[in-house]
Short mmCIF file of C-alpha atoms and ligand atoms in Angstrom, two decimals:
data_model
loop_
_atom_site.label_atom_id
_atom_site.label_comp_id
_atom_site.label_asym_id
_atom_site.label_seq_id
_atom_site.Cartn_x
_atom_site.Cartn_y
_atom_site.Cartn_z
CA UNK A 1 -79.61 -128.80 94.62
CA UNK A 2 -82.08 -130.47 96.81
CA UNK A 3 -83.48 -132.45 93.67
CA UNK A 4 -80.10 -133.69 92.72
CA UNK A 5 -79.58 -137.38 92.98
CA UNK A 6 -76.30 -139.08 93.59
CA UNK A 7 -76.46 -142.40 92.06
CA UNK A 8 -74.85 -145.44 93.42
CA UNK A 9 -73.28 -146.25 90.10
CA UNK A 10 -70.36 -145.35 90.14
CA UNK A 11 -70.55 -145.26 93.90
CA UNK A 12 -69.31 -142.14 95.77
CA UNK A 13 -65.79 -142.74 96.90
CA UNK A 14 -64.96 -143.41 100.60
CA UNK A 15 -63.79 -140.32 102.28
CA UNK A 16 -61.55 -139.34 105.10
CA UNK A 17 -62.41 -136.09 106.82
CA UNK A 18 -59.39 -134.44 108.30
CA UNK A 19 -59.73 -131.71 110.89
CA UNK A 20 -56.37 -130.17 112.29
CA UNK A 21 -56.58 -128.04 115.39
CA UNK A 22 -54.54 -126.03 117.85
CA UNK A 23 -56.20 -125.13 121.06
CA UNK A 24 -59.64 -125.23 119.57
CA UNK A 25 -62.44 -124.74 122.04
CA UNK A 26 -64.14 -127.96 123.01
CA UNK A 27 -67.55 -127.00 121.88
CA UNK A 28 -66.57 -125.75 118.42
CA UNK A 29 -64.51 -128.70 117.75
CA UNK A 30 -66.99 -131.40 118.81
CA UNK A 31 -69.63 -129.39 116.92
CA UNK A 32 -67.63 -129.93 113.72
CA UNK A 33 -67.20 -133.60 114.40
CA UNK A 34 -70.83 -134.29 115.21
CA UNK A 35 -72.00 -132.26 112.27
CA UNK A 36 -69.78 -134.48 110.05
CA UNK A 37 -71.20 -137.57 111.71
CA UNK A 38 -74.89 -136.36 111.25
CA UNK A 39 -74.50 -135.24 107.69
CA UNK A 40 -72.21 -137.82 105.81
CA UNK A 41 -73.87 -141.10 104.92
CA UNK A 42 -71.99 -144.17 106.68
CA UNK A 43 -71.36 -145.75 103.32
CA UNK A 44 -69.22 -142.81 102.44
CA UNK A 45 -67.59 -141.83 105.49
CA UNK A 46 -64.45 -143.89 106.07
CA UNK A 47 -63.07 -141.95 109.07
CA UNK A 48 -62.75 -138.56 110.82
CA UNK A 49 -59.17 -137.81 111.68
CA UNK A 50 -58.48 -135.14 114.23
CA UNK A 51 -55.00 -133.81 114.07
CA UNK A 52 -53.83 -132.21 117.41
CA UNK A 53 -51.06 -129.76 116.40
CA UNK A 54 -49.59 -129.96 119.85
CA UNK A 55 -52.39 -127.97 121.73
CA UNK A 56 -51.67 -126.98 125.21
CA UNK A 57 -54.98 -126.94 126.68
CA UNK A 58 -55.63 -130.11 128.99
CA UNK A 59 -59.12 -130.87 127.72
CA UNK A 60 -57.71 -131.60 124.25
CA UNK A 61 -55.66 -134.46 125.65
CA UNK A 62 -57.20 -137.54 127.76
CA UNK A 63 -60.75 -135.83 127.92
CA UNK A 64 -60.86 -135.81 124.15
CA UNK A 65 -59.37 -139.19 123.67
CA UNK A 66 -61.93 -140.71 125.89
CA UNK A 67 -64.78 -138.80 124.37
CA UNK A 68 -63.97 -140.07 120.75
CA UNK A 69 -63.55 -143.72 122.13
CA UNK A 70 -67.43 -143.74 121.80
CA UNK A 71 -67.33 -142.56 118.15
CA UNK A 72 -65.78 -145.62 116.20
CA UNK A 73 -64.94 -143.70 112.98
CA UNK A 74 -63.32 -140.84 114.82
CA UNK A 75 -59.57 -140.93 115.70
CA UNK A 76 -57.15 -138.47 117.13
CA UNK A 77 -53.56 -138.24 116.11
CA UNK A 78 -51.02 -135.87 117.67
CA UNK A 79 -48.07 -134.07 116.35
CA UNK A 80 -45.40 -134.05 119.11
CA UNK A 81 -44.31 -130.50 118.23
CA UNK A 82 -46.41 -127.42 117.19
CA UNK A 83 -45.63 -126.97 113.62
CA UNK A 84 -48.80 -125.37 111.98
CA UNK A 85 -51.65 -126.31 109.99
CA UNK A 86 -49.77 -127.59 106.87
CA UNK A 87 -47.91 -130.22 108.48
CA UNK A 88 -50.84 -131.10 110.67
CA UNK A 89 -53.07 -131.67 107.58
CA UNK A 90 -50.12 -133.75 106.14
CA UNK A 91 -50.01 -135.88 109.14
CA UNK A 92 -53.73 -136.52 108.77
CA UNK A 93 -53.56 -137.16 105.10
CA UNK A 94 -50.67 -139.64 105.37
CA UNK A 95 -52.71 -142.03 107.61
CA UNK A 96 -56.03 -141.45 105.66
CA UNK A 97 -57.44 -144.64 104.07
CA UNK A 98 -60.15 -142.95 102.13
CA UNK A 99 -59.94 -142.41 98.44
CA UNK A 100 -60.99 -138.63 98.92
CA UNK A 101 -59.67 -136.10 101.51
CA UNK A 102 -61.88 -133.68 102.78
CA UNK A 103 -60.36 -131.01 104.87
CA UNK A 104 -62.27 -128.98 107.47
CA UNK A 105 -61.23 -126.26 109.87
CA UNK A 106 -61.97 -127.15 113.57
CA UNK A 107 -64.86 -124.69 113.89
CA UNK A 108 -67.32 -125.69 111.17
CA UNK A 109 -70.89 -126.91 110.86
CA UNK A 110 -71.67 -128.90 107.71
CA UNK A 111 -75.06 -128.64 106.23
CA UNK A 112 -77.21 -131.63 105.07
CA UNK A 113 -75.78 -132.99 101.82
CA UNK A 114 -72.65 -131.04 101.84
CA UNK A 115 -70.28 -133.88 100.78
CA UNK A 116 -72.09 -135.77 98.01
CA UNK A 117 -71.91 -132.80 95.55
CA UNK A 118 -68.20 -132.37 96.25
CA UNK A 119 -67.51 -136.14 95.77
CA UNK A 120 -69.85 -136.21 92.55
CA UNK A 121 -67.65 -133.55 90.99
CA UNK A 122 -64.27 -135.27 92.04
CA UNK A 123 -65.94 -138.61 90.39
CA UNK A 124 -66.62 -136.67 87.34
CA UNK A 125 -63.19 -135.14 86.89
CA UNK A 126 -60.24 -136.28 89.08
CA UNK A 127 -58.05 -133.25 88.56
CA UNK A 128 -60.21 -130.90 90.51
CA UNK A 129 -60.06 -129.40 94.03
CA UNK A 130 -63.45 -128.45 95.09
CA UNK A 131 -64.49 -126.17 97.98
CA UNK A 132 -67.97 -125.90 99.45
CA UNK A 133 -69.92 -122.50 99.60
CA UNK A 134 -68.78 -121.22 102.86
CA UNK A 135 -71.19 -119.50 105.16
CA UNK A 136 -70.43 -117.80 108.35
CA UNK A 137 -71.11 -118.78 111.87
CA UNK A 138 -71.84 -115.77 113.81
CA UNK A 139 -68.87 -115.04 116.29
CA UNK A 140 -71.07 -114.04 119.17
CA UNK A 141 -74.13 -116.08 118.96
CA UNK A 142 -72.76 -119.14 117.05
CA UNK A 143 -75.82 -119.12 114.74
CA UNK A 144 -75.20 -120.14 111.14
CA UNK A 145 -76.34 -117.69 108.46
CA UNK A 146 -78.27 -119.70 106.16
CA UNK A 147 -77.59 -118.88 102.48
CA UNK A 148 -80.63 -117.66 100.57
CA UNK A 149 -81.88 -120.30 98.08
CA UNK A 150 -82.30 -117.26 95.62
CA UNK A 151 -78.65 -116.19 96.16
CA UNK A 152 -77.27 -115.37 92.88
CA UNK A 153 -74.24 -113.26 93.74
CA UNK A 154 -71.80 -116.14 94.41
CA UNK A 155 -68.20 -115.06 95.61
CA UNK A 156 -65.02 -116.49 94.27
CA UNK A 157 -61.57 -116.47 96.05
CA UNK A 158 -59.01 -113.93 94.81
CA UNK A 159 -55.79 -112.16 96.03
CA UNK A 160 -54.08 -108.84 95.60
CA UNK A 161 -50.48 -108.00 95.17
CA UNK A 162 -49.77 -108.06 98.95
CA UNK A 163 -50.93 -111.74 98.64
CA UNK A 164 -53.80 -111.28 100.91
CA UNK A 165 -56.92 -113.27 100.24
CA UNK A 166 -60.19 -111.56 99.08
CA UNK A 167 -63.75 -112.57 98.27
CA UNK A 168 -64.99 -111.00 95.20
CA UNK A 169 -68.36 -111.32 93.26
CA UNK A 170 -68.27 -113.73 90.45
CA UNK A 171 -67.81 -112.03 87.13
CA UNK A 172 -70.69 -112.25 84.76
CA UNK A 173 -68.75 -114.29 82.27
CA UNK A 174 -68.18 -116.88 84.71
CA UNK A 175 -71.73 -116.86 86.01
CA UNK A 176 -73.11 -117.04 82.43
CA UNK A 177 -70.89 -120.06 81.71
CA UNK A 178 -73.10 -122.12 84.16
CA UNK A 179 -76.07 -124.04 82.99
CA UNK A 180 -77.97 -123.33 86.19
CA UNK A 181 -77.43 -122.18 89.60
CA UNK A 182 -76.41 -125.63 91.01
CA UNK A 183 -73.28 -125.67 88.77
CA UNK A 184 -69.72 -125.39 90.17
CA UNK A 185 -67.93 -122.28 89.14
CA UNK A 186 -64.14 -121.69 88.85
CA UNK A 187 -62.36 -119.84 91.53
CA UNK A 188 -58.74 -118.48 91.28
CA UNK A 189 -58.09 -119.13 94.90
CA UNK A 190 -59.40 -121.34 97.46
CA UNK A 191 -60.10 -119.58 100.82
CA UNK A 192 -58.07 -122.03 102.89
CA UNK A 193 -59.18 -125.16 105.05
CA UNK A 194 -62.38 -126.24 103.55
CA UNK A 195 -61.86 -128.32 100.40
CA UNK A 196 -62.01 -131.83 99.19
CA UNK A 197 -59.64 -133.65 96.80
CA UNK A 198 -58.88 -137.07 95.52
CA UNK A 199 -56.09 -138.64 97.70
CA UNK A 200 -54.15 -139.77 94.57
CA UNK A 201 -54.48 -136.31 92.82
CA UNK A 202 -53.43 -134.61 96.00
CA UNK A 203 -50.30 -136.70 96.12
CA UNK A 204 -49.73 -136.51 92.32
CA UNK A 205 -49.58 -132.60 92.49
CA UNK A 206 -47.26 -132.55 95.49
CA UNK A 207 -49.69 -132.37 98.57
CA UNK A 208 -48.58 -129.27 100.47
CA UNK A 209 -45.32 -127.42 100.90
CA UNK A 210 -44.26 -129.14 104.16
CA UNK A 211 -41.88 -126.33 105.04
CA UNK A 212 -44.66 -123.91 105.48
CA UNK A 213 -45.12 -123.00 109.18
CA UNK A 214 -47.99 -122.17 111.54
CA UNK A 215 -50.63 -120.47 109.41
CA UNK A 216 -50.86 -118.59 106.09
CA UNK A 217 -49.97 -118.90 102.44
CA UNK A 218 -50.83 -122.65 101.92
CA UNK A 219 -54.08 -121.74 100.26
CA UNK A 220 -52.33 -119.43 97.62
CA UNK A 221 -49.52 -122.23 97.06
CA UNK A 222 -52.14 -124.95 96.56
CA UNK A 223 -54.12 -122.83 94.16
CA UNK A 224 -51.29 -121.54 91.98
CA UNK A 225 -49.92 -125.07 91.87
CA UNK A 226 -53.26 -126.81 90.92
CA UNK A 227 -54.09 -124.24 88.22
CA UNK A 228 -50.61 -124.05 86.85
CA UNK A 229 -50.13 -127.67 86.69
CA UNK A 230 -53.18 -128.59 84.79
CA UNK A 231 -55.76 -128.98 87.40
CA UNK A 232 -58.85 -126.86 88.41
CA UNK A 233 -60.23 -125.16 91.60
CA UNK A 234 -63.97 -124.80 92.02
CA UNK A 235 -66.57 -123.86 94.41
CA UNK A 236 -69.66 -126.11 94.42
CA UNK A 237 -72.71 -124.20 95.55
CA UNK A 238 -74.83 -127.05 96.45
CA UNK A 239 -72.22 -127.88 99.05
CA UNK A 240 -72.58 -125.73 102.10
CA UNK A 241 -70.52 -125.46 105.20
CA UNK A 242 -70.58 -122.99 108.00
CA UNK A 243 -67.29 -121.60 109.40
CA UNK A 244 -66.52 -119.24 112.22
CA UNK A 245 -64.60 -116.35 110.71
CA UNK A 246 -62.48 -115.33 113.68
CA UNK A 247 -61.53 -111.77 114.70
CA UNK A 248 -58.45 -113.02 116.74
CA UNK A 249 -56.63 -116.43 117.00
CA UNK A 250 -57.10 -118.74 119.91
CA UNK A 251 -53.41 -119.51 119.35
CA UNK A 252 -49.97 -117.82 119.26
CA UNK A 253 -47.51 -117.38 116.49
CA UNK A 254 -44.41 -118.72 118.37
CA UNK A 255 -41.92 -116.94 116.15
CA UNK A 256 -44.04 -113.98 115.48
CA UNK A 257 -46.25 -113.17 112.42
CA UNK A 258 -43.32 -112.97 110.23
CA UNK A 259 -43.95 -116.56 109.55
CA UNK A 260 -46.73 -115.61 107.33
CA UNK A 261 -44.41 -113.59 105.10
CA UNK A 262 -41.98 -116.34 105.07
CA UNK A 263 -44.69 -118.76 103.78
CA UNK A 264 -45.76 -116.23 101.20
CA UNK A 265 -42.12 -115.64 99.95
CA UNK A 266 -41.94 -119.41 99.34
CA UNK A 267 -45.15 -119.18 97.18
CA UNK A 268 -43.76 -116.16 95.37
CA UNK A 269 -40.21 -117.89 94.83
CA UNK A 270 -41.62 -121.28 93.47
CA UNK A 271 -44.75 -119.98 91.41
CA UNK A 272 -44.99 -116.50 90.55
CA UNK A 273 -41.74 -115.91 88.32
CA UNK A 274 -40.91 -112.13 87.77
CA UNK A 275 -44.34 -111.11 89.26
CA UNK A 276 -42.96 -111.86 92.74
CA UNK A 277 -41.17 -108.45 92.56
CA UNK A 278 -44.62 -106.90 92.56
CA UNK A 279 -45.26 -108.51 95.74
CA UNK A 280 -41.91 -107.60 97.24
CA UNK A 281 -42.47 -103.97 96.15
CA UNK A 282 -45.71 -103.87 98.06
CA UNK A 283 -44.47 -105.80 101.31
CA UNK A 284 -41.20 -104.71 102.60
CA UNK A 285 -40.85 -107.42 105.20
CA UNK A 286 -41.32 -109.99 102.50
CA UNK A 287 -38.62 -108.25 100.31
CA UNK A 288 -36.15 -108.60 103.09
CA UNK A 289 -36.98 -112.16 103.91
CA UNK A 290 -36.34 -112.75 100.11
CA UNK A 291 -33.20 -110.72 99.90
CA UNK A 292 -31.53 -112.31 102.87
CA UNK A 293 -32.54 -115.77 101.81
CA UNK A 294 -34.53 -116.37 105.04
CA UNK A 295 -37.16 -118.48 103.34
CA UNK A 296 -35.70 -121.90 103.52
CA UNK A 297 -34.90 -124.37 100.73
CA UNK A 298 -37.44 -124.35 97.93
CA UNK A 299 -35.61 -126.51 95.47
CA UNK A 300 -37.77 -129.59 96.02
CA UNK A 301 -40.93 -127.42 95.42
CA UNK A 302 -39.39 -126.14 92.05
CA UNK A 303 -38.68 -129.65 91.12
CA UNK A 304 -42.40 -130.42 91.45
CA UNK A 305 -43.05 -127.58 89.09
CA UNK A 306 -40.46 -129.08 86.46
CA UNK A 307 -41.86 -132.64 86.98
CA UNK A 308 -45.38 -131.81 86.16
CA UNK A 309 -44.35 -129.38 83.37
CA UNK A 310 -46.57 -126.70 84.96
CA UNK A 311 -47.43 -123.46 83.14
CA UNK A 312 -45.94 -120.04 84.28
CA UNK A 313 -47.52 -117.42 86.24
CA UNK A 314 -48.36 -115.26 83.07
CA UNK A 315 -50.56 -118.05 81.84
CA UNK A 316 -52.26 -118.16 85.22
CA UNK A 317 -52.99 -114.50 85.33
CA UNK A 318 -54.22 -114.47 81.56
CA UNK A 319 -56.32 -117.57 81.84
CA UNK A 320 -57.56 -117.80 85.41
CA UNK A 321 -57.66 -114.31 86.90
CA UNK A 322 -57.38 -111.89 84.01
CA UNK A 323 -59.15 -109.17 85.98
CA UNK A 324 -56.10 -108.78 88.22
CA UNK A 325 -54.52 -105.32 87.60
CA UNK A 326 -50.87 -105.72 87.00
CA UNK A 327 -48.96 -102.70 88.15
CA UNK A 328 -45.63 -101.65 86.65
CA UNK A 329 -42.61 -102.82 88.41
CA UNK A 330 -40.82 -99.84 89.71
CA UNK A 331 -37.45 -99.48 91.10
CA UNK A 332 -38.63 -97.62 93.91
CA UNK A 333 -40.76 -98.61 97.06
CA UNK A 334 -43.90 -96.56 97.75
CA UNK A 335 -43.65 -93.79 95.20
CA UNK A 336 -45.52 -90.63 96.41
CA UNK A 337 -46.11 -87.66 94.20
CA UNK A 338 -44.88 -84.48 95.77
CA UNK A 339 -45.76 -80.88 94.79
CA UNK A 340 -42.70 -78.84 94.38
CA UNK A 341 -44.57 -75.50 95.37
CA UNK A 342 -45.88 -76.48 98.66
CA UNK A 343 -43.73 -79.60 99.42
CA UNK A 344 -46.84 -81.65 100.27
CA UNK A 345 -47.97 -84.94 98.75
CA UNK A 346 -50.92 -86.08 96.64
CA UNK A 347 -53.19 -87.96 99.22
CA UNK A 348 -56.42 -89.95 98.68
CA UNK A 349 -59.30 -88.00 100.37
CA UNK A 350 -61.52 -89.37 103.15
CA UNK A 351 -64.17 -90.65 100.81
CA UNK A 352 -61.70 -92.13 98.35
CA UNK A 353 -62.99 -90.10 95.51
CA UNK A 354 -61.23 -87.06 95.86
CA UNK A 355 -57.50 -86.11 96.33
CA UNK A 356 -55.99 -83.55 98.72
CA UNK A 357 -52.35 -82.48 99.82
CA UNK A 358 -50.94 -83.65 103.03
CA UNK A 359 -47.46 -83.89 104.51
CA UNK A 360 -45.36 -86.60 102.68
CA UNK A 361 -44.72 -90.00 104.18
CA UNK A 362 -47.43 -89.41 106.88
CA UNK A 363 -50.00 -91.75 105.26
CA UNK A 364 -48.32 -94.46 103.23
CA UNK A 365 -51.22 -96.34 101.56
CA UNK A 366 -53.09 -93.22 100.96
CA UNK A 367 -50.11 -91.42 99.35
CA UNK A 368 -49.00 -94.20 97.02
CA UNK A 369 -49.41 -92.91 93.47
CA UNK A 370 -47.71 -94.78 90.39
CA UNK A 371 -47.30 -93.56 86.92
CA UNK A 372 -47.89 -96.56 84.64
CA UNK A 373 -46.61 -97.31 81.08
CA UNK A 374 -50.00 -96.53 79.94
CA UNK A 375 -49.75 -92.88 81.33
CA UNK A 376 -52.20 -93.40 84.31
CA UNK A 377 -51.44 -92.06 87.79
CA UNK A 378 -52.98 -94.65 90.07
CA UNK A 379 -53.33 -95.89 93.65
CA UNK A 380 -52.05 -99.03 95.40
CA UNK A 381 -54.82 -101.62 95.66
CA UNK A 382 -56.02 -104.63 93.98
CA UNK A 383 -58.83 -102.36 92.27
CA UNK A 384 -56.81 -99.34 91.75
CA UNK A 385 -58.29 -95.86 91.36
CA UNK A 386 -56.99 -93.70 88.56
CA UNK A 387 -56.47 -89.81 88.72
CA UNK A 388 -59.18 -88.30 86.39
CA UNK A 389 -58.84 -84.79 84.97
CA UNK A 390 -62.37 -83.43 85.25
CA UNK A 391 -62.91 -79.88 83.90
CA UNK A 392 -62.98 -78.35 87.36
CA UNK A 393 -61.91 -81.07 89.67
CA UNK A 394 -59.48 -83.83 89.83
CA UNK A 395 -61.08 -86.96 90.98
CA UNK A 396 -60.20 -90.58 91.60
CA UNK A 397 -62.25 -93.04 89.61
CA UNK A 398 -62.16 -96.81 89.08
CA UNK A 399 -59.40 -97.23 86.35
CA UNK A 400 -61.25 -97.92 83.22
CA UNK A 401 -58.32 -99.92 81.74
CA UNK A 402 -58.20 -102.12 84.92
CA UNK A 403 -56.37 -105.37 84.19
CA UNK A 404 -54.94 -103.95 80.87
CA UNK A 405 -58.15 -104.62 79.01
CA UNK A 406 -59.56 -101.78 77.05
CA UNK A 407 -58.14 -98.31 76.37
CA UNK A 408 -57.19 -95.69 78.86
CA UNK A 409 -59.81 -92.99 78.54
CA UNK A 410 -58.41 -89.62 77.63
CA UNK A 411 -59.17 -87.99 81.02
CA UNK A 412 -56.94 -90.60 82.80
CA UNK A 413 -53.84 -90.16 80.56
CA UNK A 414 -51.20 -87.67 81.79
CA UNK A 415 -47.88 -86.53 80.20
CA UNK A 416 -45.08 -85.63 82.51
CA UNK A 417 -43.14 -82.96 80.97
CA UNK A 418 -39.29 -82.46 81.55
CA UNK A 419 -39.65 -79.90 84.29
CA UNK A 420 -42.29 -81.95 86.32
CA UNK A 421 -45.45 -80.43 84.84
CA UNK A 422 -48.15 -82.92 84.49
CA UNK A 423 -50.40 -82.27 81.37
CA UNK A 424 -53.50 -83.86 80.35
CA UNK A 425 -53.44 -83.46 76.64
CA UNK A 426 -57.26 -83.75 76.11
CA UNK A 427 -58.31 -80.97 78.45
CA UNK A 428 -54.89 -79.14 77.62
CA UNK A 429 -54.59 -78.31 81.32
CA UNK A 430 -51.90 -78.98 83.93
CA UNK A 431 -52.12 -80.57 87.43
CA UNK A 432 -52.03 -77.85 89.90
CA UNK A 433 -52.56 -76.92 93.48
CA UNK A 434 -54.83 -73.98 94.17
CA UNK A 435 -55.31 -73.12 97.74
CA UNK A 436 -56.29 -76.70 99.42
CA UNK A 437 -57.60 -77.93 96.27
CA UNK A 438 -55.96 -80.22 93.58
CA UNK A 439 -57.19 -78.72 90.19
CA UNK A 440 -56.54 -78.82 86.50
CA UNK A 441 -55.41 -75.20 85.32
CA UNK A 442 -53.94 -73.61 82.23
CA UNK A 443 -50.31 -74.51 82.15
CA UNK A 444 -47.85 -72.10 83.45
CA UNK A 445 -44.19 -73.08 83.77
CA UNK A 446 -43.52 -70.24 86.16
CA UNK A 447 -45.98 -71.38 88.73
CA UNK A 448 -44.22 -73.64 91.11
CA UNK A 449 -47.48 -75.34 92.18
CA UNK A 450 -47.58 -77.01 88.74
CA UNK A 451 -44.33 -78.70 89.25
CA UNK A 452 -44.45 -82.27 90.72
CA UNK A 453 -41.95 -85.05 91.38
CA UNK A 454 -42.17 -88.71 92.20
CA UNK A 455 -40.25 -89.36 95.50
CA UNK A 456 -40.08 -92.57 97.46
CA UNK A 457 -39.15 -93.41 101.04
CA UNK A 458 -36.55 -96.05 100.08
CA UNK A 459 -34.68 -95.89 96.83
CA UNK A 460 -32.37 -98.35 95.20
N1 UDP B 1 -54.25 -124.58 113.03
C1 UDP B 1 -53.48 -125.43 113.42
N2 UDP B 1 -52.11 -125.27 113.81
C2 UDP B 1 -51.71 -123.84 113.80
C3 UDP B 1 -52.68 -122.75 113.28
C4 UDP B 1 -53.95 -123.22 113.00
O1 UDP B 1 -53.70 -126.69 113.61
O2 UDP B 1 -50.59 -123.51 114.08
C5 UDP B 1 -55.70 -125.11 112.52
C6 UDP B 1 -56.71 -124.28 113.29
O3 UDP B 1 -57.05 -124.83 114.45
C7 UDP B 1 -57.80 -124.44 112.26
C8 UDP B 1 -57.04 -124.43 110.85
O4 UDP B 1 -55.85 -124.74 111.14
O5 UDP B 1 -58.58 -125.52 112.41
C9 UDP B 1 -57.10 -123.05 110.21
O6 UDP B 1 -56.73 -122.01 111.07
P1 UDP B 1 -57.70 -120.71 111.41
O7 UDP B 1 -59.08 -121.16 111.59
O8 UDP B 1 -57.09 -119.96 112.44
O9 UDP B 1 -57.49 -119.99 110.09
P2 UDP B 1 -58.61 -119.17 109.40
O10 UDP B 1 -59.94 -119.89 109.13
O11 UDP B 1 -58.95 -117.98 110.40
O12 UDP B 1 -57.90 -118.67 108.09
MN1 MN B 2 -60.86 -121.23 110.45
#
């Protein structure tokens, strides 16, 4: 990375750095601003736009205005009403005069040379949204963790069916596709507020969903939209920016955290086709918002999808994130597997590798088991665990056919018999409860402890 040269021809595009904030601390906000000023060459830095999302702290008003008077390229604009980060970033981008927009959170520290590799990538290919490699700033000491130059385990951004964001190690085939360690890699989702994009392309693909409020969901919306509508999302490892990963917000959610689900429902309704039901089955609050139509009007966003002739969500899953496990869509919420003999439910054991029996409905996530069309019995997570019939013990192991690639191993295939007996044909034994253990035993229809039934908290 250090030896890369960014030639003046073609020149790197002038860039507007946009930083939205609500009640950010003075020190972290100014640290972000100064680190931009120190690290971006004057030739490239058109302006730094600070967007105050109607903060209530006094020091963020006149004191901030008079402080930035001494910094000619920095301006402050204010939203008259608290609306959230999407509309704050949109206000910033609407007045930006640079050719590229670089968005940052208000608690970052940019490393030397962070912007040039992002811009070089945008010059090479306009339809790309690029993120730096994000390193953490320690929450207590505010020290930046320097990424090791020998770091090979890069992380990309992903999501699960509750639509929460996760970091995940880059799969080997993505790593191997790169010529060397300085090459960008694809990411299914960007993590959020740290990215750069050509202003023209940002406008072409429909900026942001301006009806998303406060916080949350906008990174998924942008990510699905960019991929489905012909663009790309990449992380450029030569670009490094530190970010304070918070444990709490310095701000409130005026109408409650429900707003996050409302934003996510907007994402699901516009971009996820029939897969939205998997999300609704996982998150009941979201299902209610969708059912009652409490997510606002999405027709304008759907028109963007039509105008750009965007691909469907199946295409996205197959081509961008084929590793994501796609559960069957059941009619019921939160299925659990109850034993007829002791009326207890199958439950994930403490270490997550074993199962035990526990009163039904007492531990929701740990009692979620679904029976798939491929005859697996598996848990509720983005990397589900499969019930595995060992000779003596019943275990939970990582599903071998995860992501519908490959065959289900025989030990993970179960047949549910009409009376509710669950047979593993390969070992020829039935799932049973013996004392406090869950075991495979020789099938005996007279034994109530070999009879099971899928139950659910809310049924349609
Ligand atoms: N933000 C904002 N208005 C809001 C909520 C957040 O302007 O109502 C800003 C916040 O100050 C930060 C950025 O949006 O600069 C992203 O928020 P945050 O850092 O809390 O999100 P996280 O990084 O934790 O996902
Ligand atoms: Mn942040």
